[in-house]
Amino acid sequence: MDASVISILSTVFMVVFAIEAIWWIVWMAISVTRKIFANFYFMLVTFIIWGVIGIITIIRMNPNYAIIDVILAIVPFIILPGMVKIITEYQRGVLFRFGKLSGLLGPGFNVIFPFGIDKVIKVDLRTFTIDVAKQEVITKDNVPVNVDAVVYFNVLDPILAITKVANYTQSTTLLGQTILRSILGQHELDEMLAKRAELNEKLRELLDEATDPWGIKVTAVEIKSIELPDTMKRAMAKQAEAERERRAKVIFADGEFQASQKLKEAAAVISAEPAALQLRYLQTLPELAAEKNSTILFPIPIELFNIFTKLTESKKDE
């Protein structure tokens, strides 16, 4: 091969290797800043081996080494991209190295071992919402009801969520259904309808305690609806109607009692002053004739009634 051609190829390969070397060094610097020292040492060793072989091939610049030069130029593009793992802010990465738990990756740019040595499982830390399907519950007073609920939870410990349970979302859902049936079955229907807030808190505490070994934090449990049978709805409607009628009768009777007391007091006042009865009689006349009617009035002096009163008293004396 001509010397000028060899010189040009040598220059080209030197430029390519210099660019790739700078790129490799940048990746090693990222590993150091992220405190991923195992990956840094791996890249350092591979970089030294790659650099030594590259320098030797460039110095000799023999056409027989052309295949080696091409392979050395491709190596960085094979190794380095496979070492990138980007974790978003709301996620964490559980790192396994040779199948063994190695640590937790934070958000941002991370460097891992290539060729399947490292495996990263991303875990979402945002709040999940589980719609617990309707469950048929027999209350303590033997009333069948259909109850559904909503569970809010988030992953508190990603390592436990991956290593202690196969599917933490499905497991939390099934556990929520079980606890919902068992707890509501210990209460009567009236308690379920009147003390829903207390039941929500009790369900949350029990579910949070059960999922704590999985690294799950249950933030809230809300009972959405309680569906009653039609017969029970009719019975409750009759009960409410009867209760309203009872209250109406009590109020009416109380009003009659208060009115009778006032009439008794008025009668005592009128009996003390006979002229007051005459005034009351005259006051009643315009009230009766206030509107158009066919009522006929015959005014009778009050003194005439005194005659009947005296006759009644004389008969009593006899």
PDB file of C-alpha atoms in Angstrom:
ATOM      1  CA  MET A   1       0.000   0.000   0.000  1.00  0.00           C
ATOM      2  CA  ASP A   2       1.174   3.485  -0.849  1.00  0.00           C
ATOM      3  CA  ALA A   3       2.753   5.447   2.006  1.00  0.00           C
ATOM      4  CA  SER A   4       0.467   8.471   1.451  1.00  0.00           C
ATOM      5  CA  VAL A   5      -2.625   6.289   1.677  1.00  0.00           C
ATOM      6  CA  ILE A   6      -1.345   4.679   4.843  1.00  0.00           C
ATOM      7  CA  SER A   7      -0.661   8.116   6.302  1.00  0.00           C
ATOM      8  CA  ILE A   8      -4.194   9.323   5.490  1.00  0.00           C
ATOM      9  CA  LEU A   9      -5.757   6.191   6.995  1.00  0.00           C
ATOM     10  CA  SER A  10      -3.578   6.534  10.070  1.00  0.00           C
ATOM     11  CA  THR A  11      -4.702  10.135  10.527  1.00  0.00           C
ATOM     12  CA  VAL A  12      -8.378   9.202  10.100  1.00  0.00           C
ATOM     13  CA  PHE A  13      -8.157   6.371  12.582  1.00  0.00           C
ATOM     14  CA  MET A  14      -6.340   8.588  15.089  1.00  0.00           C
ATOM     15  CA  VAL A  15      -9.096  11.213  14.860  1.00  0.00           C
ATOM     16  CA  VAL A  16     -11.836   8.577  15.243  1.00  0.00           C
ATOM     17  CA  PHE A  17     -10.121   6.954  18.194  1.00  0.00           C
ATOM     18  CA  ALA A  18      -9.526  10.337  19.829  1.00  0.00           C
ATOM     19  CA  ILE A  19     -13.246  11.231  19.547  1.00  0.00           C
ATOM     20  CA  GLU A  20     -14.281   7.839  20.885  1.00  0.00           C
ATOM     21  CA  ALA A  21     -11.739   8.097  23.702  1.00  0.00           C
ATOM     22  CA  ILE A  22     -13.158  11.483  24.739  1.00  0.00           C
ATOM     23  CA  TRP A  23     -16.677  10.023  24.626  1.00  0.00           C
ATOM     24  CA  TRP A  24     -15.564   7.109  26.764  1.00  0.00           C
ATOM     25  CA  ILE A  25     -13.910   9.404  29.295  1.00  0.00           C
ATOM     26  CA  VAL A  26     -17.118  11.462  29.542  1.00  0.00           C
ATOM     27  CA  TRP A  27     -19.037   8.310  30.423  1.00  0.00           C
ATOM     28  CA  MET A  28     -16.494   7.432  33.089  1.00  0.00           C
ATOM     29  CA  ALA A  29     -16.808  10.934  34.514  1.00  0.00           C
ATOM     30  CA  ILE A  30     -20.595  10.492  34.687  1.00  0.00           C
ATOM     31  CA  SER A  31     -20.135   7.230  36.590  1.00  0.00           C
ATOM     32  CA  VAL A  32     -17.878   8.940  39.105  1.00  0.00           C
ATOM     33  CA  THR A  33     -20.249  11.884  39.630  1.00  0.00           C
ATOM     34  CA  ARG A  34     -23.172   9.466  40.105  1.00  0.00           C
ATOM     35  CA  LYS A  35     -20.990   7.454  42.534  1.00  0.00           C
ATOM     36  CA  ILE A  36     -21.374   4.270  40.489  1.00  0.00           C
ATOM     37  CA  PHE A  37     -17.805   3.122  41.051  1.00  0.00           C
ATOM     38  CA  ALA A  38     -18.259  -0.489  39.910  1.00  0.00           C
ATOM     39  CA  ASN A  39     -19.298   0.706  36.458  1.00  0.00           C
ATOM     40  CA  PHE A  40     -16.464   3.239  36.463  1.00  0.00           C
ATOM     41  CA  TYR A  41     -13.824   0.541  37.074  1.00  0.00           C
ATOM     42  CA  PHE A  42     -15.401  -1.670  34.406  1.00  0.00           C
ATOM     43  CA  MET A  43     -15.287   1.149  31.836  1.00  0.00           C
ATOM     44  CA  LEU A  44     -11.764   2.108  32.891  1.00  0.00           C
ATOM     45  CA  VAL A  45     -10.427  -1.431  32.353  1.00  0.00           C
ATOM     46  CA  THR A  46     -12.216  -1.833  29.010  1.00  0.00           C
ATOM     47  CA  PHE A  47     -11.044   1.643  27.956  1.00  0.00           C
ATOM     48  CA  ILE A  48      -7.408   0.783  28.714  1.00  0.00           C
ATOM     49  CA  ILE A  49      -7.607  -2.499  26.819  1.00  0.00           C
ATOM     50  CA  TRP A  50      -9.374  -0.817  23.902  1.00  0.00           C
ATOM     51  CA  GLY A  51      -6.844   2.061  23.866  1.00  0.00           C
ATOM     52  CA  VAL A  52      -3.755  -0.140  23.992  1.00  0.00           C
ATOM     53  CA  ILE A  53      -4.955  -2.333  21.135  1.00  0.00           C
ATOM     54  CA  GLY A  54      -6.003   0.744  19.146  1.00  0.00           C
ATOM     55  CA  ILE A  55      -2.628   2.456  19.598  1.00  0.00           C
ATOM     56  CA  ILE A  56      -0.768  -0.686  18.540  1.00  0.00           C
ATOM     57  CA  THR A  57      -2.859  -1.096  15.390  1.00  0.00           C
ATOM     58  CA  ILE A  58      -2.475   2.583  14.480  1.00  0.00           C
ATOM     59  CA  ILE A  59       1.300   2.444  14.914  1.00  0.00           C
ATOM     60  CA  ARG A  60       1.706  -0.663  12.804  1.00  0.00           C
ATOM     61  CA  MET A  61      -0.970   0.410  10.300  1.00  0.00           C
ATOM     62  CA  ASN A  62      -0.854  -2.851   8.452  1.00  0.00           C
ATOM     63  CA  PRO A  63      -3.658  -3.715   6.007  1.00  0.00           C
ATOM     64  CA  ASN A  64      -3.975  -7.041   7.804  1.00  0.00           C
ATOM     65  CA  TYR A  65      -5.150  -5.127  10.863  1.00  0.00           C
ATOM     66  CA  ALA A  66      -7.982  -3.406   8.988  1.00  0.00           C
ATOM     67  CA  ILE A  67     -10.643  -5.730  10.457  1.00  0.00           C
ATOM     68  CA  ILE A  68      -9.277  -5.142  13.951  1.00  0.00           C
ATOM     69  CA  ASP A  69      -9.441  -1.384  13.390  1.00  0.00           C
ATOM     70  CA  VAL A  70     -13.089  -1.584  12.327  1.00  0.00           C
ATOM     71  CA  ILE A  71     -13.976  -3.734  15.344  1.00  0.00           C
ATOM     72  CA  LEU A  72     -12.204  -1.323  17.709  1.00  0.00           C
ATOM     73  CA  ALA A  73     -14.110   1.588  16.186  1.00  0.00           C
ATOM     74  CA  ILE A  74     -17.462  -0.207  16.715  1.00  0.00           C
ATOM     75  CA  VAL A  75     -16.789  -1.398  20.295  1.00  0.00           C
ATOM     76  CA  PRO A  76     -17.715   1.911  22.032  1.00  0.00           C
ATOM     77  CA  PHE A  77     -21.014   2.061  20.132  1.00  0.00           C
ATOM     78  CA  ILE A  78     -21.809  -1.491  21.281  1.00  0.00           C
ATOM     79  CA  ILE A  79     -20.835  -1.187  24.929  1.00  0.00           C
ATOM     80  CA  LEU A  80     -21.716   2.349  25.992  1.00  0.00           C
ATOM     81  CA  PRO A  81     -25.346   2.788  24.791  1.00  0.00           C
ATOM     82  CA  GLY A  82     -26.355  -0.428  26.543  1.00  0.00           C
ATOM     83  CA  MET A  83     -25.107   1.014  29.827  1.00  0.00           C
ATOM     84  CA  VAL A  84     -27.572   3.909  29.844  1.00  0.00           C
ATOM     85  CA  LYS A  85     -30.623   3.782  32.101  1.00  0.00           C
ATOM     86  CA  ILE A  86     -32.698   6.928  32.574  1.00  0.00           C
ATOM     87  CA  ILE A  87     -35.071   7.068  35.549  1.00  0.00           C
ATOM     88  CA  THR A  88     -37.799   9.721  35.623  1.00  0.00           C
ATOM     89  CA  GLU A  89     -38.489  11.856  38.687  1.00  0.00           C
ATOM     90  CA  TYR A  90     -41.559   9.882  39.820  1.00  0.00           C
ATOM     91  CA  GLN A  91     -39.805   6.527  39.470  1.00  0.00           C
ATOM     92  CA  ARG A  92     -37.077   4.533  41.175  1.00  0.00           C
ATOM     93  CA  GLY A  93     -35.045   1.708  39.693  1.00  0.00           C
ATOM     94  CA  VAL A  94     -34.427  -1.537  41.596  1.00  0.00           C
ATOM     95  CA  LEU A  95     -31.044  -2.854  40.415  1.00  0.00           C
ATOM     96  CA  PHE A  96     -30.206  -6.554  40.205  1.00  0.00           C
ATOM     97  CA  ARG A  97     -26.670  -7.642  39.341  1.00  0.00           C
ATOM     98  CA  PHE A  98     -26.264 -11.289  38.306  1.00  0.00           C
ATOM     99  CA  GLY A  99     -29.769 -11.804  39.752  1.00  0.00           C
ATOM    100  CA  LYS A 100     -28.811 -10.459  43.169  1.00  0.00           C
ATOM    101  CA  LEU A 101     -30.239  -7.258  44.626  1.00  0.00           C
ATOM    102  CA  SER A 102     -27.608  -4.544  44.241  1.00  0.00           C
ATOM    103  CA  GLY A 103     -29.310  -1.260  45.148  1.00  0.00           C
ATOM    104  CA  LEU A 104     -31.729   1.460  44.191  1.00  0.00           C
ATOM    105  CA  LEU A 105     -31.279   3.870  41.282  1.00  0.00           C
ATOM    106  CA  GLY A 106     -32.454   7.442  41.728  1.00  0.00           C
ATOM    107  CA  PRO A 107     -33.984   9.698  39.070  1.00  0.00           C
ATOM    108  CA  GLY A 108     -31.777  10.970  36.276  1.00  0.00           C
ATOM    109  CA  PHE A 109     -28.998   9.510  34.151  1.00  0.00           C
ATOM    110  CA  ASN A 110     -27.669   6.160  35.433  1.00  0.00           C
ATOM    111  CA  VAL A 111     -24.950   3.838  34.129  1.00  0.00           C
ATOM    112  CA  ILE A 112     -25.265   0.067  34.475  1.00  0.00           C
ATOM    113  CA  PHE A 113     -23.346  -2.993  33.300  1.00  0.00           C
ATOM    114  CA  PRO A 114     -24.217  -4.124  29.755  1.00  0.00           C
ATOM    115  CA  PHE A 115     -24.821  -7.592  28.253  1.00  0.00           C
ATOM    116  CA  GLY A 116     -27.555  -8.492  30.779  1.00  0.00           C
ATOM    117  CA  ILE A 117     -25.248  -8.319  33.780  1.00  0.00           C
ATOM    118  CA  ASP A 118     -27.448  -5.642  35.366  1.00  0.00           C
ATOM    119  CA  LYS A 119     -31.235  -5.670  35.296  1.00  0.00           C
ATOM    120  CA  VAL A 120     -33.279  -2.647  36.339  1.00  0.00           C
ATOM    121  CA  ILE A 121     -36.984  -2.761  37.270  1.00  0.00           C
ATOM    122  CA  LYS A 122     -38.668   0.626  37.359  1.00  0.00           C
ATOM    123  CA  VAL A 123     -41.192   1.293  40.129  1.00  0.00           C
ATOM    124  CA  ASP A 124     -43.747   4.108  39.957  1.00  0.00           C
ATOM    125  CA  LEU A 125     -43.996   6.132  43.180  1.00  0.00           C
ATOM    126  CA  ARG A 126     -47.146   8.051  42.246  1.00  0.00           C
ATOM    127  CA  THR A 127     -50.462   7.421  43.992  1.00  0.00           C
ATOM    128  CA  PHE A 128     -52.450   4.536  42.536  1.00  0.00           C
ATOM    129  CA  THR A 129     -56.239   4.284  42.596  1.00  0.00           C
ATOM    130  CA  ILE A 130     -57.895   0.892  42.948  1.00  0.00           C
ATOM    131  CA  ASP A 131     -61.601   0.529  42.269  1.00  0.00           C
ATOM    132  CA  VAL A 132     -62.652  -2.353  44.497  1.00  0.00           C
ATOM    133  CA  ALA A 133     -65.418  -4.279  42.747  1.00  0.00           C
ATOM    134  CA  LYS A 134     -68.833  -4.624  44.376  1.00  0.00           C
ATOM    135  CA  GLN A 135     -68.809  -7.118  47.202  1.00  0.00           C
ATOM    136  CA  GLU A 136     -71.896  -8.804  48.650  1.00  0.00           C
ATOM    137  CA  VAL A 137     -71.764  -8.398  52.407  1.00  0.00           C
ATOM    138  CA  ILE A 138     -74.073  -9.878  55.052  1.00  0.00           C
ATOM    139  CA  THR A 139     -74.302  -7.355  57.880  1.00  0.00           C
ATOM    140  CA  LYS A 140     -74.402  -8.238  61.559  1.00  0.00           C
ATOM    141  CA  ASP A 141     -78.213  -7.922  61.551  1.00  0.00           C
ATOM    142  CA  ASN A 142     -78.435 -10.305  58.533  1.00  0.00           C
ATOM    143  CA  VAL A 143     -79.107  -7.744  55.803  1.00  0.00           C
ATOM    144  CA  PRO A 144     -77.496  -8.493  52.394  1.00  0.00           C
ATOM    145  CA  VAL A 145     -75.940  -5.384  50.812  1.00  0.00           C
ATOM    146  CA  ASN A 146     -73.619  -4.692  47.881  1.00  0.00           C
ATOM    147  CA  VAL A 147     -70.672  -2.449  48.763  1.00  0.00           C
ATOM    148  CA  ASP A 148     -67.881  -1.035  46.601  1.00  0.00           C
ATOM    149  CA  ALA A 149     -64.935   1.143  47.585  1.00  0.00           C
ATOM    150  CA  VAL A 150     -61.897   3.041  46.312  1.00  0.00           C
ATOM    151  CA  VAL A 151     -58.362   2.504  47.666  1.00  0.00           C
ATOM    152  CA  TYR A 152     -55.570   5.076  47.292  1.00  0.00           C
ATOM    153  CA  PHE A 153     -51.995   3.866  47.827  1.00  0.00           C
ATOM    154  CA  ASN A 154     -48.419   4.490  46.757  1.00  0.00           C
ATOM    155  CA  VAL A 155     -45.136   2.589  46.903  1.00  0.00           C
ATOM    156  CA  LEU A 156     -43.130   3.619  49.950  1.00  0.00           C
ATOM    157  CA  ASP A 157     -40.248   1.130  49.586  1.00  0.00           C
ATOM    158  CA  PRO A 158     -39.568   0.070  45.957  1.00  0.00           C
ATOM    159  CA  ILE A 159     -37.213  -2.742  46.977  1.00  0.00           C
ATOM    160  CA  LEU A 160     -39.848  -4.433  49.161  1.00  0.00           C
ATOM    161  CA  ALA A 161     -42.526  -3.892  46.503  1.00  0.00           C
ATOM    162  CA  ILE A 162     -40.433  -5.860  43.982  1.00  0.00           C
ATOM    163  CA  THR A 163     -38.805  -8.508  46.180  1.00  0.00           C
ATOM    164  CA  LYS A 164     -41.639  -9.341  48.616  1.00  0.00           C
ATOM    165  CA  VAL A 165     -44.684  -9.604  46.336  1.00  0.00           C
ATOM    166  CA  ALA A 166     -45.112 -10.635  42.696  1.00  0.00           C
ATOM    167  CA  ASN A 167     -47.732  -7.995  41.763  1.00  0.00           C
ATOM    168  CA  TYR A 168     -48.311  -5.416  44.472  1.00  0.00           C
ATOM    169  CA  THR A 169     -51.241  -3.751  42.664  1.00  0.00           C
ATOM    170  CA  GLN A 170     -53.238  -6.960  42.226  1.00  0.00           C
ATOM    171  CA  SER A 171     -52.348  -8.176  45.714  1.00  0.00           C
ATOM    172  CA  THR A 172     -53.496  -4.901  47.286  1.00  0.00           C
ATOM    173  CA  THR A 173     -56.762  -5.086  45.323  1.00  0.00           C
ATOM    174  CA  LEU A 174     -57.566  -8.628  46.448  1.00  0.00           C
ATOM    175  CA  LEU A 175     -56.599  -7.859  50.018  1.00  0.00           C
ATOM    176  CA  GLY A 176     -58.833  -4.782  49.975  1.00  0.00           C
ATOM    177  CA  GLN A 177     -61.797  -6.914  48.855  1.00  0.00           C
ATOM    178  CA  THR A 178     -61.201  -9.419  51.630  1.00  0.00           C
ATOM    179  CA  ILE A 179     -60.856  -6.802  54.386  1.00  0.00           C
ATOM    180  CA  LEU A 180     -63.920  -4.933  53.083  1.00  0.00           C
ATOM    181  CA  ARG A 181     -66.122  -8.026  53.413  1.00  0.00           C
ATOM    182  CA  SER A 182     -64.760  -9.093  56.800  1.00  0.00           C
ATOM    183  CA  ILE A 183     -64.957  -5.680  58.489  1.00  0.00           C
ATOM    184  CA  LEU A 184     -68.363  -4.580  57.173  1.00  0.00           C
ATOM    185  CA  GLY A 185     -69.803  -7.965  58.085  1.00  0.00           C
ATOM    186  CA  GLN A 186     -69.119  -7.146  61.757  1.00  0.00           C
ATOM    187  CA  HIS A 187     -71.374  -4.066  61.761  1.00  0.00           C
ATOM    188  CA  GLU A 188     -75.113  -3.538  61.538  1.00  0.00           C
ATOM    189  CA  LEU A 189     -76.746  -1.753  58.625  1.00  0.00           C
ATOM    190  CA  ASP A 190     -77.485   1.404  60.615  1.00  0.00           C
ATOM    191  CA  GLU A 191     -73.808   1.666  61.630  1.00  0.00           C
ATOM    192  CA  MET A 192     -72.689   1.266  58.016  1.00  0.00           C
ATOM    193  CA  LEU A 193     -74.976   4.087  56.912  1.00  0.00           C
ATOM    194  CA  ALA A 194     -74.335   6.464  59.833  1.00  0.00           C
ATOM    195  CA  LYS A 195     -70.652   5.856  60.608  1.00  0.00           C
ATOM    196  CA  ARG A 196     -69.132   5.673  57.132  1.00  0.00           C
ATOM    197  CA  ALA A 197     -66.188   7.964  57.990  1.00  0.00           C
ATOM    198  CA  GLU A 198     -65.174   5.788  60.951  1.00  0.00           C
ATOM    199  CA  LEU A 199     -65.413   2.643  58.837  1.00  0.00           C
ATOM    200  CA  ASN A 200     -63.271   4.244  56.117  1.00  0.00           C
ATOM    201  CA  GLU A 201     -60.525   4.999  58.632  1.00  0.00           C
ATOM    202  CA  LYS A 202     -60.682   1.516  60.147  1.00  0.00           C
ATOM    203  CA  LEU A 203     -60.442  -0.091  56.698  1.00  0.00           C
ATOM    204  CA  ARG A 204     -57.458   2.130  55.846  1.00  0.00           C
ATOM    205  CA  GLU A 205     -55.597   1.195  59.042  1.00  0.00           C
ATOM    206  CA  LEU A 206     -56.110  -2.544  58.566  1.00  0.00           C
ATOM    207  CA  LEU A 207     -55.177  -2.478  54.870  1.00  0.00           C
ATOM    208  CA  ASP A 208     -52.121  -0.308  55.535  1.00  0.00           C
ATOM    209  CA  GLU A 209     -50.960  -2.668  58.279  1.00  0.00           C
ATOM    210  CA  ALA A 210     -51.376  -5.701  56.017  1.00  0.00           C
ATOM    211  CA  THR A 211     -49.498  -4.148  53.075  1.00  0.00           C
ATOM    212  CA  ASP A 212     -46.685  -2.622  55.133  1.00  0.00           C
ATOM    213  CA  PRO A 213     -44.371  -5.680  54.626  1.00  0.00           C
ATOM    214  CA  TRP A 214     -44.725  -5.080  50.862  1.00  0.00           C
ATOM    215  CA  GLY A 215     -43.515  -1.482  51.107  1.00  0.00           C
ATOM    216  CA  ILE A 216     -47.013  -0.150  50.299  1.00  0.00           C
ATOM    217  CA  LYS A 217     -48.551   2.888  52.014  1.00  0.00           C
ATOM    218  CA  VAL A 218     -52.352   3.038  51.929  1.00  0.00           C
ATOM    219  CA  THR A 219     -53.329   6.704  52.184  1.00  0.00           C
ATOM    220  CA  ALA A 220     -57.130   6.457  52.027  1.00  0.00           C
ATOM    221  CA  VAL A 221     -60.046   4.058  51.684  1.00  0.00           C
ATOM    222  CA  GLU A 222     -63.451   5.430  50.705  1.00  0.00           C
ATOM    223  CA  ILE A 223     -66.708   3.449  50.605  1.00  0.00           C
ATOM    224  CA  LYS A 224     -68.394   4.613  47.401  1.00  0.00           C
ATOM    225  CA  SER A 225     -71.904   3.211  47.723  1.00  0.00           C
ATOM    226  CA  ILE A 226     -74.034   0.812  49.756  1.00  0.00           C
ATOM    227  CA  GLU A 227     -76.809  -0.773  47.696  1.00  0.00           C
ATOM    228  CA  LEU A 228     -79.780  -2.174  49.612  1.00  0.00           C
ATOM    229  CA  PRO A 229     -82.386  -4.726  48.428  1.00  0.00           C
ATOM    230  CA  ASP A 230     -85.686  -3.271  47.189  1.00  0.00           C
ATOM    231  CA  THR A 231     -87.619  -4.836  50.063  1.00  0.00           C
ATOM    232  CA  MET A 232     -85.293  -3.174  52.553  1.00  0.00           C
ATOM    233  CA  LYS A 233     -85.687   0.180  50.806  1.00  0.00           C
ATOM    234  CA  ARG A 234     -89.476  -0.078  51.054  1.00  0.00           C
ATOM    235  CA  ALA A 235     -89.281  -1.048  54.724  1.00  0.00           C
ATOM    236  CA  MET A 236     -86.995   1.888  55.475  1.00  0.00           C
ATOM    237  CA  ALA A 237     -89.353   4.226  53.599  1.00  0.00           C
ATOM    238  CA  LYS A 238     -92.302   3.004  55.687  1.00  0.00           C
ATOM    239  CA  GLN A 239     -90.264   3.438  58.841  1.00  0.00           C
ATOM    240  CA  ALA A 240     -89.357   7.003  57.899  1.00  0.00           C
ATOM    241  CA  GLU A 241     -92.981   7.798  57.042  1.00  0.00           C
ATOM    242  CA  ALA A 242     -94.195   6.364  60.356  1.00  0.00           C
ATOM    243  CA  GLU A 243     -91.579   8.385  62.209  1.00  0.00           C
ATOM    244  CA  ARG A 244     -92.746  11.587  60.526  1.00  0.00           C
ATOM    245  CA  GLU A 245     -96.377  10.836  61.359  1.00  0.00           C
ATOM    246  CA  ARG A 246     -95.435  10.186  64.985  1.00  0.00           C
ATOM    247  CA  ARG A 247     -93.659  13.521  65.199  1.00  0.00           C
ATOM    248  CA  ALA A 248     -96.619  15.316  63.587  1.00  0.00           C
ATOM    249  CA  LYS A 249     -99.056  13.803  66.106  1.00  0.00           C
ATOM    250  CA  VAL A 250     -96.787  14.696  69.011  1.00  0.00           C
ATOM    251  CA  ILE A 251     -96.492  18.299  67.779  1.00  0.00           C
ATOM    252  CA  PHE A 252    -100.291  18.527  67.259  1.00  0.00           C
ATOM    253  CA  ALA A 253    -101.012  17.133  70.732  1.00  0.00           C
ATOM    254  CA  ASP A 254     -98.488  19.494  72.289  1.00  0.00           C
ATOM    255  CA  GLY A 255    -100.189  22.418  70.546  1.00  0.00           C
ATOM    256  CA  GLU A 256    -103.618  21.328  71.821  1.00  0.00           C
ATOM    257  CA  PHE A 257    -102.244  21.067  75.343  1.00  0.00           C
ATOM    258  CA  GLN A 258    -100.737  24.548  75.225  1.00  0.00           C
ATOM    259  CA  ALA A 259    -103.969  25.940  73.743  1.00  0.00           C
ATOM    260  CA  SER A 260    -106.052  24.355  76.520  1.00  0.00           C
ATOM    261  CA  GLN A 261    -103.826  25.961  79.136  1.00  0.00           C
ATOM    262  CA  LYS A 262    -104.272  29.378  77.573  1.00  0.00           C
ATOM    263  CA  LEU A 263    -108.069  28.874  77.348  1.00  0.00           C
ATOM    264  CA  LYS A 264    -108.130  27.920  81.012  1.00  0.00           C
ATOM    265  CA  GLU A 265    -106.301  31.108  81.919  1.00  0.00           C
ATOM    266  CA  ALA A 266    -108.664  33.164  79.707  1.00  0.00           C
ATOM    267  CA  ALA A 267    -111.732  31.566  81.302  1.00  0.00           C
ATOM    268  CA  ALA A 268    -110.409  32.466  84.759  1.00  0.00           C
ATOM    269  CA  VAL A 269    -110.003  36.106  83.744  1.00  0.00           C
ATOM    270  CA  ILE A 270    -113.464  36.308  82.133  1.00  0.00           C
ATOM    271  CA  SER A 271    -115.189  34.657  85.113  1.00  0.00           C
ATOM    272  CA  ALA A 272    -113.711  37.278  87.423  1.00  0.00           C
ATOM    273  CA  GLU A 273    -115.254  40.116  85.334  1.00  0.00           C
ATOM    274  CA  PRO A 274    -118.755  39.318  83.891  1.00  0.00           C
ATOM    275  CA  ALA A 275    -118.565  42.391  81.638  1.00  0.00           C
ATOM    276  CA  ALA A 276    -115.599  40.819  79.871  1.00  0.00           C
ATOM    277  CA  LEU A 277    -117.827  38.055  78.542  1.00  0.00           C
ATOM    278  CA  GLN A 278    -120.160  40.652  77.043  1.00  0.00           C
ATOM    279  CA  LEU A 279    -117.221  42.398  75.367  1.00  0.00           C
ATOM    280  CA  ARG A 280    -115.985  39.115  74.003  1.00  0.00           C
ATOM    281  CA  TYR A 281    -119.466  38.394  72.659  1.00  0.00           C
ATOM    282  CA  LEU A 282    -119.628  41.751  70.878  1.00  0.00           C
ATOM    283  CA  GLN A 283    -116.093  41.251  69.491  1.00  0.00           C
ATOM    284  CA  THR A 284    -117.115  37.935  67.941  1.00  0.00           C
ATOM    285  CA  LEU A 285    -119.953  39.491  65.911  1.00  0.00           C
ATOM    286  CA  PRO A 286    -117.782  41.466  63.444  1.00  0.00           C
ATOM    287  CA  GLU A 287    -115.529  38.427  63.014  1.00  0.00           C
ATOM    288  CA  LEU A 288    -118.491  36.335  61.901  1.00  0.00           C
ATOM    289  CA  ALA A 289    -119.756  39.042  59.518  1.00  0.00           C
ATOM    290  CA  ALA A 290    -116.327  39.943  58.130  1.00  0.00           C
ATOM    291  CA  GLU A 291    -116.995  38.220  54.778  1.00  0.00           C
ATOM    292  CA  LYS A 292    -120.003  37.493  52.624  1.00  0.00           C
ATOM    293  CA  ASN A 293    -121.892  34.571  54.112  1.00  0.00           C
ATOM    294  CA  SER A 294    -125.375  33.385  54.876  1.00  0.00           C
ATOM    295  CA  THR A 295    -124.991  33.334  58.646  1.00  0.00           C
ATOM    296  CA  ILE A 296    -127.965  34.882  60.537  1.00  0.00           C
ATOM    297  CA  LEU A 297    -127.241  36.373  63.953  1.00  0.00           C
ATOM    298  CA  PHE A 298    -129.781  36.944  66.727  1.00  0.00           C
ATOM    299  CA  PRO A 299    -128.246  39.083  69.436  1.00  0.00           C
ATOM    300  CA  ILE A 300    -129.452  37.999  72.872  1.00  0.00           C
ATOM    301  CA  PRO A 301    -128.650  39.975  75.992  1.00  0.00           C
ATOM    302  CA  ILE A 302    -126.320  38.217  78.364  1.00  0.00           C
ATOM    303  CA  GLU A 303    -128.676  38.957  81.272  1.00  0.00           C
ATOM    304  CA  LEU A 304    -131.154  36.421  79.940  1.00  0.00           C
ATOM    305  CA  PHE A 305    -128.644  33.690  80.615  1.00  0.00           C
ATOM    306  CA  ASN A 306    -128.550  34.763  84.254  1.00  0.00           C
ATOM    307  CA  ILE A 307    -132.142  33.556  84.630  1.00  0.00           C
ATOM    308  CA  PHE A 308    -131.161  30.049  83.561  1.00  0.00           C
ATOM    309  CA  THR A 309    -128.206  30.190  85.897  1.00  0.00           C
ATOM    310  CA  LYS A 310    -130.408  31.086  88.882  1.00  0.00           C
ATOM    311  CA  LEU A 311    -132.903  28.338  88.022  1.00  0.00           C
ATOM    312  CA  THR A 312    -130.105  25.817  87.889  1.00  0.00           C
ATOM    313  CA  GLU A 313    -128.771  26.914  91.260  1.00  0.00           C
ATOM    314  CA  SER A 314    -132.287  26.808  92.846  1.00  0.00           C
ATOM    315  CA  LYS A 315    -132.789  23.223  91.671  1.00  0.00           C
ATOM    316  CA  LYS A 316    -129.473  22.268  93.190  1.00  0.00           C
ATOM    317  CA  ASP A 317    -130.542  23.791  96.520  1.00  0.00           C
ATOM    318  CA  GLU A 318    -133.771  21.749  96.531  1.00  0.00           C
TER     319      GLU A 318
END
